[in-house]
XYZ file of C-alpha atoms in Angstrom:
476
model
C -41.372 7.625 -1.241
C -41.152 10.177 1.535
C -37.885 11.976 2.074
C -37.722 10.743 5.671
C -36.636 7.406 7.109
C -38.664 4.596 5.541
C -38.010 1.013 6.585
C -39.789 -1.868 4.938
C -40.620 -5.281 6.340
C -43.275 -7.140 4.383
C -43.809 -9.781 7.047
C -42.255 -11.045 10.275
C -38.939 -12.444 9.236
C -36.615 -15.070 10.648
C -33.702 -13.658 12.556
C -31.228 -15.340 10.222
C -32.543 -13.417 7.188
C -29.775 -11.042 6.047
C -30.374 -7.337 6.559
C -29.859 -5.210 3.436
C -29.899 -1.411 3.596
C -30.648 0.466 0.353
C -30.136 4.166 -0.397
C -31.577 5.795 -3.522
C -33.398 9.086 -4.089
C -35.585 7.487 -6.776
C -38.737 5.873 -5.242
C -39.177 3.648 -8.318
C -35.745 2.079 -7.845
C -36.385 1.489 -4.136
C -39.682 -0.193 -4.975
C -38.021 -2.323 -7.666
C -35.342 -3.541 -5.227
C -38.046 -4.177 -2.604
C -39.936 -6.448 -5.011
C -36.744 -8.382 -5.806
C -35.533 -8.923 -2.238
C -38.559 -8.721 0.055
C -39.047 -12.486 0.225
C -35.396 -13.218 1.022
C -34.064 -10.325 3.123
C -34.926 -7.870 5.843
C -34.902 -4.535 4.009
C -34.293 -0.969 5.117
C -35.016 1.511 2.323
C -33.750 5.089 2.548
C -33.899 8.215 0.393
C -31.558 10.362 2.517
C -27.823 9.718 3.169
C -28.211 10.711 6.845
C -30.796 7.959 7.320
C -28.460 5.317 5.962
C -25.613 6.546 8.193
C -27.918 6.265 11.221
C -28.836 2.706 10.210
C -25.187 1.654 9.765
C -24.317 3.198 13.130
C -26.884 1.093 14.976
C -26.100 -2.382 16.349
C -26.171 -4.769 14.645
C -25.150 -3.124 11.398
C -26.724 -4.287 8.112
C -25.169 -7.278 6.329
C -24.988 -5.365 3.019
C -25.470 -1.823 1.704
C -26.741 -0.985 -1.792
C -26.041 2.717 -2.331
C -26.792 5.097 -5.186
C -23.752 6.859 -6.680
C -24.281 10.266 -5.114
C -23.226 13.420 -6.968
C -23.704 17.139 -6.472
C -26.654 16.898 -8.860
C -28.498 14.697 -6.326
C -28.978 17.861 -4.210
C -27.940 15.873 -1.167
C -24.776 17.814 -0.468
C -22.970 14.460 -0.087
C -20.596 12.846 -2.567
C -20.450 9.073 -3.033
C -16.792 8.653 -2.013
C -17.308 10.686 1.139
C -20.395 8.629 1.956
C -18.482 5.400 1.344
C -15.743 6.542 3.736
C -18.251 7.361 6.472
C -19.922 3.953 6.132
C -16.648 2.033 6.237
C -15.408 4.120 9.185
C -18.494 2.969 11.107
C -18.322 -0.653 9.901
C -15.027 -1.528 8.122
C -16.059 -5.044 7.055
C -19.501 -4.062 5.733
C -19.911 -4.865 1.992
C -20.981 -1.721 0.103
C -22.199 -1.974 -3.491
C -22.584 1.219 -5.526
C -25.456 1.709 -7.984
C -24.416 4.028 -10.801
C -25.759 5.316 -14.116
C -22.300 6.442 -15.216
C -19.294 6.688 -12.923
C -15.998 8.372 -13.701
C -13.204 5.814 -14.245
C -10.912 7.412 -11.663
C -13.700 7.447 -9.104
C -14.504 3.774 -9.792
C -10.885 2.836 -9.122
C -10.769 5.015 -6.015
C -14.017 3.545 -4.662
C -12.673 0.037 -5.188
C -9.443 0.853 -3.393
C -11.390 2.400 -0.528
C -13.273 -0.876 -0.075
C -16.388 -0.871 -2.307
C -17.363 -4.491 -2.939
C -18.813 -3.884 -6.414
C -20.377 -1.320 -8.740
C -23.635 -2.179 -10.515
C -24.520 -0.071 -13.530
C -28.047 1.228 -14.012
C -30.373 0.165 -15.456
C -29.722 -3.126 -13.686
C -31.549 -6.444 -13.977
C -32.972 -8.688 -11.278
C -30.033 -11.060 -11.764
C -27.559 -8.236 -10.997
C -29.128 -7.635 -7.583
C -29.492 -11.351 -6.832
C -25.824 -11.928 -7.665
C -24.870 -9.072 -5.346
C -26.591 -10.658 -2.339
C -25.517 -14.239 -3.141
C -22.539 -14.182 -0.704
C -24.955 -13.450 2.167
C -26.505 -16.877 1.696
C -23.261 -18.780 1.052
C -22.306 -21.387 3.622
C -18.963 -21.165 5.383
C -17.987 -24.506 3.877
C -18.324 -24.842 0.098
C -20.467 -27.564 -1.421
C -20.937 -28.802 -4.944
C -23.825 -26.355 -5.219
C -21.305 -23.530 -4.664
C -19.105 -24.743 -7.511
C -19.047 -22.399 -10.477
C -17.061 -22.780 -13.686
C -16.554 -20.095 -16.330
C -15.160 -21.516 -19.566
C -12.361 -19.349 -20.960
C -11.200 -21.416 -23.928
C -10.976 -25.037 -25.027
C -8.529 -25.985 -22.272
C -9.012 -23.477 -19.459
C -11.749 -22.473 -17.029
C -12.054 -20.115 -14.076
C -13.273 -22.251 -11.169
C -14.373 -21.062 -7.750
C -16.180 -22.757 -4.880
C -15.494 -20.687 -1.757
C -16.287 -17.240 -0.400
C -12.681 -16.196 -0.807
C -12.568 -17.127 -4.494
C -16.000 -15.589 -5.007
C -14.458 -12.323 -3.797
C -11.574 -12.779 -6.274
C -14.146 -13.356 -9.033
C -16.014 -10.186 -8.055
C -12.791 -8.154 -8.030
C -11.810 -9.445 -11.475
C -15.279 -8.781 -12.874
C -15.262 -5.266 -11.461
C -11.825 -4.300 -12.760
C -12.609 -5.861 -16.164
C -15.140 -3.082 -16.752
C -12.418 -0.453 -16.587
C -9.425 -0.282 -18.910
C -6.630 0.128 -16.358
C -3.519 -2.059 -15.947
C -3.872 -4.925 -13.468
C -1.167 -6.568 -11.348
C -1.874 -10.148 -10.248
C 0.141 -11.427 -7.293
C 0.456 -14.962 -5.983
C 2.628 -18.036 -5.691
C 3.442 -20.270 -8.646
C 0.564 -22.507 -9.634
C -2.212 -20.488 -7.982
C -3.873 -19.595 -11.291
C -2.637 -16.081 -12.086
C -2.867 -16.695 -15.850
C -6.423 -18.004 -15.453
C -7.360 -14.823 -13.558
C -5.852 -12.728 -16.374
C -7.835 -14.673 -18.982
C -10.995 -14.220 -16.909
C -10.480 -10.439 -16.722
C -10.015 -10.347 -20.506
C -13.148 -12.429 -21.083
C -15.244 -10.153 -18.857
C -13.922 -6.986 -20.520
C -15.020 -5.023 -23.591
C -11.910 -6.428 -25.350
C -13.098 -10.043 -25.050
C -13.541 -10.435 -28.810
C -9.978 -9.264 -29.465
C -6.632 -11.015 -28.943
C -5.283 -12.241 -25.614
C -1.534 -12.858 -25.802
C 0.720 -14.211 -23.070
C 4.440 -13.430 -22.804
C 6.570 -15.173 -20.161
C 9.169 -12.588 -19.178
C 11.304 -15.204 -17.384
C 11.559 -17.562 -20.355
C 13.613 -15.314 -22.678
C 16.850 -13.306 -22.405
C 16.667 -9.501 -22.603
C 17.343 -9.069 -26.352
C 14.918 -11.771 -27.405
C 12.181 -10.522 -25.068
C 12.566 -6.952 -26.360
C 12.154 -8.038 -29.981
C 9.268 -10.340 -28.985
C 7.373 -7.487 -27.332
C 8.181 -4.572 -29.628
C 9.286 -6.150 -32.925
C 12.231 -5.132 -35.104
C 13.118 -3.637 -38.474
C 15.062 -5.323 -41.238
C 18.775 -5.228 -40.456
C 18.256 -4.304 -36.778
C 20.603 -7.155 -35.835
C 22.302 -10.134 -37.426
C 19.630 -12.460 -38.760
C 16.906 -9.810 -39.033
C 16.336 -10.398 -42.746
C 12.902 -8.778 -42.698
C 10.826 -6.581 -40.407
C 8.667 -8.266 -37.794
C 5.915 -6.752 -35.613
C 6.004 -7.392 -31.873
C 3.317 -8.601 -29.524
C 2.130 -5.073 -28.742
C 1.390 -4.439 -32.428
C -0.188 -7.842 -32.990
C -2.346 -7.436 -29.885
C -3.684 -3.985 -30.796
C -7.121 -3.419 -29.189
C -6.626 -6.603 -27.167
C -5.005 -7.685 -23.898
C -1.378 -8.659 -23.326
C -0.468 -10.742 -20.277
C 3.084 -10.269 -19.009
C 3.774 -13.268 -16.795
C 6.689 -13.185 -14.336
C 7.055 -9.424 -14.816
C 9.435 -9.347 -11.844
C 12.070 -11.126 -13.963
C 12.119 -8.406 -16.652
C 15.490 -6.652 -17.100
C 15.697 -2.991 -15.998
C 16.316 -1.493 -19.501
C 13.213 -3.239 -20.785
C 11.209 -2.042 -17.793
C 11.882 1.537 -18.916
C 10.539 0.819 -22.415
C 7.447 -0.854 -20.968
C 6.884 2.186 -18.754
C 6.703 4.376 -21.869
C 4.042 2.105 -23.380
C 1.953 2.346 -20.221
C 2.340 6.134 -20.106
C 1.441 7.105 -23.668
C 0.812 3.901 -25.609
C 3.817 4.400 -27.917
C 7.037 2.476 -28.542
C 9.651 1.919 -31.238
C 10.670 -1.269 -32.969
C 14.279 -2.339 -32.622
C 16.315 -0.520 -35.267
C 13.650 2.120 -35.926
C 13.358 5.796 -35.024
C 9.653 5.904 -35.757
C 7.112 5.470 -32.977
C 4.230 3.022 -33.126
C 0.905 3.635 -31.392
C -0.870 0.661 -29.855
C -4.079 0.411 -27.833
C -3.321 -2.560 -25.582
C -4.504 -3.405 -22.090
C -1.661 -4.720 -19.923
C -2.149 -7.359 -17.226
C 1.014 -8.383 -15.387
C 1.718 -11.125 -12.851
C 4.537 -12.094 -10.546
C 5.248 -14.557 -7.755
C 8.041 -12.478 -6.217
C 7.798 -9.997 -3.349
C 7.487 -6.919 -5.513
C 8.030 -4.470 -2.634
C 11.305 -6.217 -1.748
C 12.372 -6.105 -5.412
C 11.766 -2.343 -5.447
C 13.819 -1.929 -2.283
C 16.648 -3.937 -3.887
C 16.464 -1.747 -7.037
C 15.752 -4.767 -9.255
C 12.283 -3.481 -10.142
C 11.416 0.127 -11.013
C 9.137 1.805 -8.500
C 7.525 4.012 -11.159
C 6.709 0.950 -13.272
C 5.126 -0.740 -10.254
C 2.779 2.209 -9.702
C 1.876 2.240 -13.413
C 1.148 -1.496 -13.444
C -0.685 -1.415 -10.150
C -3.786 0.369 -11.385
C -5.524 -2.449 -9.514
C -4.016 -5.503 -7.821
C -5.498 -8.958 -7.337
C -3.846 -11.340 -4.870
C -4.571 -15.036 -5.512
C -4.355 -17.012 -2.246
C -2.353 -20.257 -2.156
C -4.259 -23.526 -1.978
C -3.145 -24.184 1.632
C -5.127 -21.088 2.653
C -8.328 -22.367 1.038
C -8.220 -26.058 1.899
C -12.020 -26.204 1.997
C -11.902 -26.138 -1.817
C -9.640 -29.184 -2.148
C -12.444 -31.853 -2.224
C -14.381 -29.982 -4.907
C -11.279 -29.158 -6.971
C -10.002 -32.751 -6.728
C -13.283 -34.076 -8.112
C -13.300 -31.352 -10.784
C -9.805 -32.319 -11.954
C -10.788 -36.000 -11.852
C -13.729 -35.395 -14.210
C -11.726 -33.209 -16.584
C -8.600 -35.386 -16.748
C -10.582 -38.632 -17.107
C -12.487 -37.119 -20.031
C -9.225 -35.963 -21.648
C -7.674 -39.444 -21.370
C -10.981 -41.116 -22.271
C -11.066 -43.092 -19.039
C -13.727 -43.686 -16.424
C -13.321 -41.361 -13.401
C -11.764 -43.114 -10.416
C -13.357 -42.890 -6.962
C -11.670 -40.698 -4.376
C -11.961 -42.565 -1.088
C -12.109 -40.999 2.367
C -8.481 -42.013 3.003
C -7.258 -40.418 -0.230
C -9.322 -37.274 0.376
C -7.841 -37.001 3.872
C -4.348 -37.201 2.384
C -5.223 -34.570 -0.226
C -6.651 -32.191 2.383
C -3.745 -32.710 4.767
C -0.991 -31.974 2.238
C 0.527 -28.459 2.088
C 0.498 -28.143 -1.759
C 3.603 -26.001 -2.352
C 2.823 -26.221 -6.077
C -0.795 -25.142 -5.479
C -3.474 -25.926 -8.108
C -0.929 -27.076 -10.682
C 0.449 -29.674 -8.256
C -3.045 -30.857 -7.300
C -3.972 -31.272 -10.951
C -0.803 -33.245 -11.696
C -1.389 -35.454 -8.632
C -4.887 -36.339 -9.845
C -3.412 -36.929 -13.299
C -0.945 -39.469 -11.861
C -3.798 -41.174 -9.996
C -5.797 -41.495 -13.217
C -2.798 -43.057 -14.998
C -1.625 -45.291 -12.129
C -5.065 -46.236 -10.801
C -3.193 -46.891 -7.535
C -4.719 -45.005 -4.625
C -2.168 -46.225 -2.087
C 0.728 -44.913 -4.168
C -0.796 -41.417 -4.171
C -1.518 -41.557 -0.431
C 2.080 -42.596 0.214
C 3.319 -39.790 -2.020
C 1.348 -37.221 0.006
C 2.228 -38.630 3.411
C 4.223 -36.525 5.904
C 7.996 -36.662 5.530
C 7.919 -37.010 1.755
C 8.962 -33.376 1.142
C 12.257 -32.356 -0.445
C 13.989 -31.685 2.880
C 12.957 -35.036 4.335
C 14.081 -36.824 1.208
C 17.460 -35.078 1.300
C 18.163 -35.782 4.963
C 17.044 -39.384 5.009
C 17.919 -40.645 1.543
C 20.722 -42.910 2.748
C 18.552 -44.502 5.423
C 15.712 -45.036 2.958
C 18.081 -46.648 0.488
C 19.124 -49.119 3.168
C 15.554 -49.793 4.237
C 14.512 -49.990 0.562
C 11.273 -51.700 -0.231
C 7.969 -49.851 -0.413
C 9.113 -46.226 -0.603
C 11.525 -46.911 -3.427
C 8.763 -48.785 -5.225
C 6.347 -45.865 -4.796
C 8.955 -43.418 -6.107
C 9.423 -45.634 -9.136
C 5.668 -45.776 -9.683
C 5.498 -41.984 -9.539
C 8.209 -41.693 -12.193
C 6.459 -44.310 -14.348
C 3.188 -42.393 -14.085
C 4.816 -39.067 -14.986
C 6.636 -40.669 -17.909
C 3.404 -42.242 -19.171
C 1.477 -38.941 -18.955
C 4.208 -37.044 -20.796
C 4.488 -39.712 -23.499
C 0.714 -39.814 -23.980
C 0.511 -36.011 -24.220
C 3.362 -35.892 -26.737
C 1.662 -38.512 -28.881
C -1.602 -36.600 -28.645
C 0.079 -33.484 -30.030
C 2.013 -35.350 -32.718
C 5.198 -34.682 -30.739
C 4.705 -30.932 -30.916
C 6.732 -30.151 -27.803
C 5.470 -26.589 -27.353
C 1.845 -27.732 -27.525
C 2.588 -30.604 -25.148
C 4.257 -28.263 -22.638
C 1.189 -26.035 -22.788
C -1.161 -29.006 -22.194
C 0.958 -30.229 -19.281
C 1.136 -26.701 -17.790
C 4.935 -26.809 -17.552
C 7.635 -24.776 -19.249
C 9.111 -25.860 -22.565
C 12.529 -26.183 -20.912
C 11.086 -28.435 -18.180
C 9.471 -30.668 -20.807
C 12.774 -31.092 -22.672
C 14.411 -32.043 -19.370
C 11.704 -34.646 -18.658
C 11.989 -36.117 -22.167
C 15.709 -36.564 -21.598
C 15.229 -37.848 -18.033
C 12.812 -40.582 -19.103
C 14.587 -41.290 -22.411
C 11.462 -40.623 -24.452
C 11.655 -40.456 -28.215
C 9.176 -40.655 -31.023
C 10.815 -43.639 -32.692
C 10.769 -45.571 -29.480
C 7.089 -44.935 -28.951
C 6.140 -45.844 -32.520
């Protein structure tokens, strides 16, 4: 390959074919990428950084850039991060994918923060390049062909069916390759735990333990002993030493859910673990070394918490090696039809029932609802539909004016009008009661396992059991 501008077009190509610009000083790699993409894309192949910059500066800009990780050893006089900045200055929304034999961890993180879409390690396979260009062919509206499920364990999967969630998947896959802390942000029910499990599965630690700790579910003293363990006699009732989650999870991944609820003294101890990987058990002066990757999640406004001094700023910067923001379901409504059918198949199989049809009227109600509880609420709504087998009850439940504020302000009037709405509310309670009872029976009345299956807290499950007067003897 000559060292001057070299553009390749194997044949006249339709205008809608995406334009991919490739920079690499190795002619063999350029030829390999040409053979992979020539039949699907308009290609511009370059061996000099200045040629790529000229291409990006022209109108229209390419749809994607594949760029070699440039170093001083390339004899180009240009470094990859500087080149990335120049490209994104010219075209801020242009996806840039780096091709690297071995990239420094700090530079990988910096490139990602600057806006690199992905980093593909050499030697790469055909599938790596094809996956990189897949978003260029994705339709604006998702279809069942866009649906992709990655199984994480027996009960959980990472599901995506839109461009936005494809980008989340790419971010998680990219950061999984490095061993830095990750902070996952998003509202309750958006799937932050699923994203954490996905990162663990895609990482080099995938064969080791993944442990979740809910920082909001335990008081300070209990959470401290749960995370770091204790020695015999450390407190009343400590009859023998017990290791904490950080020791148990050595070489694995620990997921700290609701990190924003962690008490300030415990935040300081966690900061030490992130800094040097050491901590002390309660009641011990000896330090313990643990190699644990930390992924944290919160649904609070973390910047506001820092301003209010309820969350340590130095801990935030330690946790935020990379951040992933999961969008709420109302911001990706195009996924609702596919997710509703996905939940229908999964829940029907779990309850050993035939999947129910989702009519146009029900789908319209599902797509028109705001989903304050996000994916968790959608899943539970489909679960009630499977149990009730009453489409109209679900449509009525999702209809405008059924929110908490409307219920509060008009409860007296509804009581006087009575009739249908009261009946629907009763049907909803009956469905919820039936699902909880069936799940409890399926777990042999193991409440913790049932709460996990229902995706609710243990405390919430106990409240529901009391609310619906459920007991094992009664169900026998």
